[in-house]
mmCIF file of C-alpha atoms in Angstrom:
data_model
loop_
_atom_site.group_PDB
_atom_site.id
_atom_site.type_symbol
_atom_site.label_atom_id
_atom_site.label_comp_id
_atom_site.label_asym_id
_atom_site.label_seq_id
_atom_site.Cartn_x
_atom_site.Cartn_y
_atom_site.Cartn_z
ATOM 1 C CA UNK A 1 -14.638 5.549 22.427
ATOM 2 C CA UNK A 2 -11.040 6.689 22.127
ATOM 3 C CA UNK A 3 -8.474 4.624 20.289
ATOM 4 C CA UNK A 4 -6.160 2.644 22.471
ATOM 5 C CA UNK A 5 -2.611 3.889 22.298
ATOM 6 C CA UNK A 6 -1.168 0.951 24.275
ATOM 7 C CA UNK A 7 -2.124 -2.686 24.000
ATOM 8 C CA UNK A 8 -0.225 -3.780 27.020
ATOM 9 C CA UNK A 9 2.579 -2.535 29.356
ATOM 10 C CA UNK A 10 4.648 -5.615 28.335
ATOM 11 C CA UNK A 11 4.447 -4.664 24.704
ATOM 12 C CA UNK A 12 5.639 -1.238 25.490
ATOM 13 C CA UNK A 13 8.551 -2.527 27.542
ATOM 14 C CA UNK A 14 9.529 -5.171 24.851
ATOM 15 C CA UNK A 15 8.991 -3.187 21.692
ATOM 16 C CA UNK A 16 8.239 0.509 22.591
ATOM 17 C CA UNK A 17 4.847 0.025 21.082
ATOM 18 C CA UNK A 18 2.759 3.104 21.523
ATOM 19 C CA UNK A 19 0.128 3.934 18.842
ATOM 20 C CA UNK A 20 -0.225 7.536 17.538
ATOM 21 C CA UNK A 21 -3.472 9.179 18.630
ATOM 22 C CA UNK A 22 -6.091 9.998 16.009
ATOM 23 C CA UNK A 23 -5.721 13.835 16.468
ATOM 24 C CA UNK A 24 -1.981 13.596 15.744
ATOM 25 C CA UNK A 25 -2.457 11.290 12.817
ATOM 26 C CA UNK A 26 -4.881 13.752 11.202
ATOM 27 C CA UNK A 27 -2.641 16.716 11.872
ATOM 28 C CA UNK A 28 0.405 14.992 10.321
ATOM 29 C CA UNK A 29 -1.567 13.888 7.311
ATOM 30 C CA UNK A 30 -2.668 17.431 6.898
ATOM 31 C CA UNK A 31 0.934 18.500 6.448
ATOM 32 C CA UNK A 32 0.889 16.443 3.118
ATOM 33 C CA UNK A 33 -2.823 16.950 2.395
ATOM 34 C CA UNK A 34 -2.342 17.308 -1.342
ATOM 35 C CA UNK A 35 -0.657 13.963 -1.554
ATOM 36 C CA UNK A 36 -3.034 12.099 0.627
ATOM 37 C CA UNK A 37 -5.773 13.197 -1.799
ATOM 38 C CA UNK A 38 -3.891 12.039 -5.000
ATOM 39 C CA UNK A 39 -5.264 8.574 -5.666
ATOM 40 C CA UNK A 40 -2.111 7.134 -7.117
ATOM 41 C CA UNK A 41 0.404 8.836 -4.749
ATOM 42 C CA UNK A 42 2.328 6.024 -2.848
ATOM 43 C CA UNK A 43 2.736 6.001 0.941
ATOM 44 C CA UNK A 44 5.073 3.754 2.933
ATOM 45 C CA UNK A 45 4.753 3.647 6.759
ATOM 46 C CA UNK A 46 7.859 1.794 8.001
ATOM 47 C CA UNK A 47 6.422 1.068 11.467
ATOM 48 C CA UNK A 48 2.725 0.898 10.603
ATOM 49 C CA UNK A 49 1.450 -0.792 13.734
ATOM 50 C CA UNK A 50 -2.179 -1.677 13.180
ATOM 51 C CA UNK A 51 -2.600 1.045 10.570
ATOM 52 C CA UNK A 52 -3.466 4.340 12.192
ATOM 53 C CA UNK A 53 -1.689 6.460 9.546
ATOM 54 C CA UNK A 54 -2.447 4.102 6.559
ATOM 55 C CA UNK A 55 -6.164 3.961 7.393
ATOM 56 C CA UNK A 56 -6.294 7.790 7.418
ATOM 57 C CA UNK A 57 -4.534 8.086 4.123
ATOM 58 C CA UNK A 58 -6.700 5.413 2.591
ATOM 59 C CA UNK A 59 -9.861 7.221 3.869
ATOM 60 C CA UNK A 60 -8.822 10.337 2.263
ATOM 61 C CA UNK A 61 -8.045 8.767 -1.054
ATOM 62 C CA UNK A 62 -11.399 6.918 -1.085
ATOM 63 C CA UNK A 63 -13.185 10.197 -0.376
ATOM 64 C CA UNK A 64 -11.596 11.503 -3.594
ATOM 65 C CA UNK A 65 -12.604 8.398 -5.548
ATOM 66 C CA UNK A 66 -16.212 8.809 -4.183
ATOM 67 C CA UNK A 67 -16.319 12.423 -5.332
ATOM 68 C CA UNK A 68 -14.891 11.848 -8.737
ATOM 69 C CA UNK A 69 -16.324 8.395 -9.677
ATOM 70 C CA UNK A 70 -19.102 7.616 -7.244
ATOM 71 C CA UNK A 71 -21.786 7.715 -9.945
ATOM 72 C CA UNK A 72 -20.024 5.132 -12.067
ATOM 73 C CA UNK A 73 -19.801 1.745 -10.259
ATOM 74 C CA UNK A 74 -17.192 0.419 -12.673
ATOM 75 C CA UNK A 75 -14.830 3.456 -12.405
ATOM 76 C CA UNK A 76 -15.374 3.610 -8.627
ATOM 77 C CA UNK A 77 -14.363 0.017 -8.317
ATOM 78 C CA UNK A 78 -11.197 0.485 -10.461
ATOM 79 C CA UNK A 79 -9.947 3.645 -8.803
ATOM 80 C CA UNK A 80 -10.741 2.475 -5.320
ATOM 81 C CA UNK A 81 -8.580 -0.571 -5.949
ATOM 82 C CA UNK A 82 -5.842 1.702 -7.350
ATOM 83 C CA UNK A 83 -6.039 3.676 -4.039
ATOM 84 C CA UNK A 84 -5.397 0.413 -2.072
ATOM 85 C CA UNK A 85 -2.353 -0.376 -4.360
ATOM 86 C CA UNK A 86 -0.730 2.820 -3.243
ATOM 87 C CA UNK A 87 -0.663 2.021 0.503
ATOM 88 C CA UNK A 88 2.391 0.261 1.922
ATOM 89 C CA UNK A 89 3.488 -0.776 5.438
ATOM 90 C CA UNK A 90 6.171 -2.691 7.280
ATOM 91 C CA UNK A 91 5.426 -3.918 10.779
ATOM 92 C CA UNK A 92 7.671 -5.847 13.190
ATOM 93 C CA UNK A 93 4.888 -7.672 15.157
ATOM 94 C CA UNK A 94 2.900 -10.233 13.198
ATOM 95 C CA UNK A 95 -0.419 -9.627 14.974
ATOM 96 C CA UNK A 96 -0.270 -5.978 14.090
ATOM 97 C CA UNK A 97 0.471 -6.680 10.490
ATOM 98 C CA UNK A 98 -2.490 -8.925 10.276
ATOM 99 C CA UNK A 99 -4.723 -6.411 11.992
ATOM 100 C CA UNK A 100 -3.525 -3.607 9.754
ATOM 101 C CA UNK A 101 -4.443 -5.638 6.594
ATOM 102 C CA UNK A 102 -7.857 -6.524 7.992
ATOM 103 C CA UNK A 103 -8.496 -2.859 9.047
ATOM 104 C CA UNK A 104 -7.541 -1.495 5.591
ATOM 105 C CA UNK A 105 -9.671 -4.179 3.897
ATOM 106 C CA UNK A 106 -12.659 -3.405 6.059
ATOM 107 C CA UNK A 107 -12.304 0.287 5.418
ATOM 108 C CA UNK A 108 -12.186 -0.233 1.605
ATOM 109 C CA UNK A 109 -14.915 -2.881 1.652
ATOM 110 C CA UNK A 110 -17.323 -0.780 3.600
ATOM 111 C CA UNK A 111 -16.935 2.109 1.169
ATOM 112 C CA UNK A 112 -17.021 -0.167 -1.938
ATOM 113 C CA UNK A 113 -20.086 -1.980 -0.881
ATOM 114 C CA UNK A 114 -21.853 1.237 0.094
ATOM 115 C CA UNK A 115 -21.152 2.754 -3.319
ATOM 116 C CA UNK A 116 -21.515 -0.142 -5.683
ATOM 117 C CA UNK A 117 -24.259 -1.992 -3.810
ATOM 118 C CA UNK A 118 -25.357 -5.036 -5.776
ATOM 119 C CA UNK A 119 -22.552 -4.463 -8.322
ATOM 120 C CA UNK A 120 -19.947 -5.116 -5.564
ATOM 121 C CA UNK A 121 -18.414 -8.536 -6.098
ATOM 122 C CA UNK A 122 -16.280 -11.097 -4.269
ATOM 123 C CA UNK A 123 -13.732 -11.348 -7.123
ATOM 124 C CA UNK A 124 -12.778 -7.738 -6.595
ATOM 125 C CA UNK A 125 -12.677 -8.276 -2.874
ATOM 126 C CA UNK A 126 -10.308 -11.200 -3.275
ATOM 127 C CA UNK A 127 -8.076 -8.964 -5.424
ATOM 128 C CA UNK A 128 -7.912 -6.318 -2.687
ATOM 129 C CA UNK A 129 -7.075 -8.890 0.036
ATOM 130 C CA UNK A 130 -4.281 -10.157 -2.182
ATOM 131 C CA UNK A 131 -2.883 -6.700 -2.806
ATOM 132 C CA UNK A 132 -2.875 -5.925 0.928
ATOM 133 C CA UNK A 133 -0.990 -9.225 1.536
ATOM 134 C CA UNK A 134 1.824 -7.924 -0.784
ATOM 135 C CA UNK A 135 1.753 -4.322 0.552
ATOM 136 C CA UNK A 136 1.509 -4.731 4.290
ATOM 137 C CA UNK A 137 4.423 -6.881 5.355
ATOM 138 C CA UNK A 138 5.754 -8.242 8.593
ATOM 139 C CA UNK A 139 9.458 -7.368 8.838
ATOM 140 C CA UNK A 140 12.055 -4.984 10.343
ATOM 141 C CA UNK A 141 12.253 -1.616 8.692
ATOM 142 C CA UNK A 142 15.709 -1.100 10.218
ATOM 143 C CA UNK A 143 17.381 -4.220 8.769
ATOM 144 C CA UNK A 144 14.952 -4.209 5.731
ATOM 145 C CA UNK A 145 14.532 -7.907 6.203
ATOM 146 C CA UNK A 146 11.822 -10.387 7.340
ATOM 147 C CA UNK A 147 12.235 -12.379 10.519
ATOM 148 C CA UNK A 148 13.797 -15.259 8.542
ATOM 149 C CA UNK A 149 16.533 -12.950 7.156
ATOM 150 C CA UNK A 150 15.133 -12.675 3.605
ATOM 151 C CA UNK A 151 14.947 -9.185 2.025
ATOM 152 C CA UNK A 152 11.607 -7.232 2.203
ATOM 153 C CA UNK A 153 10.125 -7.239 -1.301
ATOM 154 C CA UNK A 154 7.355 -4.919 -2.277
ATOM 155 C CA UNK A 155 5.088 -5.036 -5.295
ATOM 156 C CA UNK A 156 4.696 -1.901 -7.356
ATOM 157 C CA UNK A 157 1.273 -1.632 -9.067
ATOM 158 C CA UNK A 158 0.659 0.707 -11.923
ATOM 159 C CA UNK A 159 -2.621 1.211 -13.830
ATOM 160 C CA UNK A 160 -1.444 1.140 -17.476
ATOM 161 C CA UNK A 161 -4.596 1.100 -19.692
ATOM 162 C CA UNK A 162 -8.240 0.412 -19.154
ATOM 163 C CA UNK A 163 -8.511 -2.114 -16.221
ATOM 164 C CA UNK A 164 -4.895 -3.581 -16.690
ATOM 165 C CA UNK A 165 -2.485 -3.348 -13.894
ATOM 166 C CA UNK A 166 1.329 -3.812 -14.269
ATOM 167 C CA UNK A 167 3.099 -5.432 -11.228
ATOM 168 C CA UNK A 168 6.821 -5.215 -10.652
ATOM 169 C CA UNK A 169 8.589 -6.441 -7.573
ATOM 170 C CA UNK A 170 11.458 -4.546 -5.971
ATOM 171 C CA UNK A 171 13.735 -5.078 -2.945
ATOM 172 C CA UNK A 172 13.164 -2.371 -0.420
ATOM 173 C CA UNK A 173 16.856 -1.937 0.306
ATOM 174 C CA UNK A 174 17.554 -1.261 -3.288
ATOM 175 C CA UNK A 175 14.650 1.287 -3.527
ATOM 176 C CA UNK A 176 16.127 3.190 -0.631
ATOM 177 C CA UNK A 177 19.717 2.981 -2.138
ATOM 178 C CA UNK A 178 18.276 4.667 -5.155
ATOM 179 C CA UNK A 179 17.877 7.922 -3.210
ATOM 180 C CA UNK A 180 21.633 8.169 -2.690
ATOM 181 C CA UNK A 181 22.209 10.348 -5.699
ATOM 182 C CA UNK A 182 25.702 9.211 -6.798
ATOM 183 C CA UNK A 183 25.680 6.307 -9.154
ATOM 184 C CA UNK A 184 27.835 3.356 -8.069
ATOM 185 C CA UNK A 185 29.195 0.457 -10.171
ATOM 186 C CA UNK A 186 26.643 -2.069 -8.706
ATOM 187 C CA UNK A 187 23.782 0.198 -9.820
ATOM 188 C CA UNK A 188 24.419 -0.309 -13.589
ATOM 189 C CA UNK A 189 21.257 -0.564 -15.550
ATOM 190 C CA UNK A 190 19.279 1.474 -12.980
ATOM 191 C CA UNK A 191 17.085 4.264 -14.348
ATOM 192 C CA UNK A 192 17.039 7.875 -13.057
ATOM 193 C CA UNK A 193 13.606 9.307 -12.232
ATOM 194 C CA UNK A 194 13.474 13.093 -12.469
ATOM 195 C CA UNK A 195 10.226 13.313 -10.473
ATOM 196 C CA UNK A 196 11.577 11.544 -7.412
ATOM 197 C CA UNK A 197 15.244 12.659 -8.003
ATOM 198 C CA UNK A 198 16.330 9.032 -7.439
ATOM 199 C CA UNK A 199 17.640 6.001 -9.308
ATOM 200 C CA UNK A 200 15.095 3.287 -9.889
ATOM 201 C CA UNK A 201 16.505 -0.205 -9.593
ATOM 202 C CA UNK A 202 15.765 -2.997 -11.971
ATOM 203 C CA UNK A 203 12.704 -5.038 -10.715
ATOM 204 C CA UNK A 204 13.377 -8.436 -9.237
ATOM 205 C CA UNK A 205 10.441 -9.740 -11.191
ATOM 206 C CA UNK A 206 7.921 -8.325 -13.669
ATOM 207 C CA UNK A 207 4.467 -9.750 -14.301
ATOM 208 C CA UNK A 208 2.304 -9.591 -17.377
ATOM 209 C CA UNK A 209 -0.374 -6.970 -17.721
ATOM 210 C CA UNK A 210 -3.362 -8.320 -15.631
ATOM 211 C CA UNK A 211 -6.993 -7.200 -15.070
ATOM 212 C CA UNK A 212 -6.979 -5.634 -11.596
ATOM 213 C CA UNK A 213 -9.703 -8.154 -10.568
ATOM 214 C CA UNK A 214 -7.440 -11.064 -11.434
ATOM 215 C CA UNK A 215 -4.067 -10.067 -9.857
ATOM 216 C CA UNK A 216 -4.544 -12.845 -7.275
ATOM 217 C CA UNK A 217 -4.460 -15.401 -9.993
ATOM 218 C CA UNK A 218 -1.107 -14.693 -11.528
ATOM 219 C CA UNK A 219 1.010 -16.319 -8.879
ATOM 220 C CA UNK A 220 -1.032 -19.562 -9.022
ATOM 221 C CA UNK A 221 -0.236 -19.656 -12.808
ATOM 222 C CA UNK A 222 3.473 -19.431 -12.020
#
């Protein structure tokens, strides 16, 4: 059964909502095939809808994880979670944002359960749900704000050593400003990154190194 490209005529009229067909999604991802197959390569979809592009990218990353680490449940779990941490989306409509999170979780969970079988566990599942809550956000990618006017904040997740993740939160508008290559006075303290040819802003908040299966517990500890 073909994917629906339109949910309703009213949504098209109100929001110009038309989902990209699977064939076009795959063709566009093929243009950056090497990056879609790099587990840690970050992707941001500024109008992610219910996740057509992000699901395709995650599927490709998980295929790489399976190929490299499928025989080791512990490594598969860790690197499949890392793949999820690299997927970001902003969506204007709340129902689409929820659907996108659930879709990406279901895609990951199906692959995780199939590979790890009895070693698959709910603690890791809870961590992935939490990561998706922080990475797939409801907001306006044009204003870079949520509906309540607050700035869109994304969490950056980095695998530092062993099973430990480092989380740093950044304002999306500052991340985009960093790609304007001339340093300005209000960018004092920002770091220049040669790989991305951009200035990296100071994080809004940094979190202690945390086991990737426990990231959902950090906020509750304050």
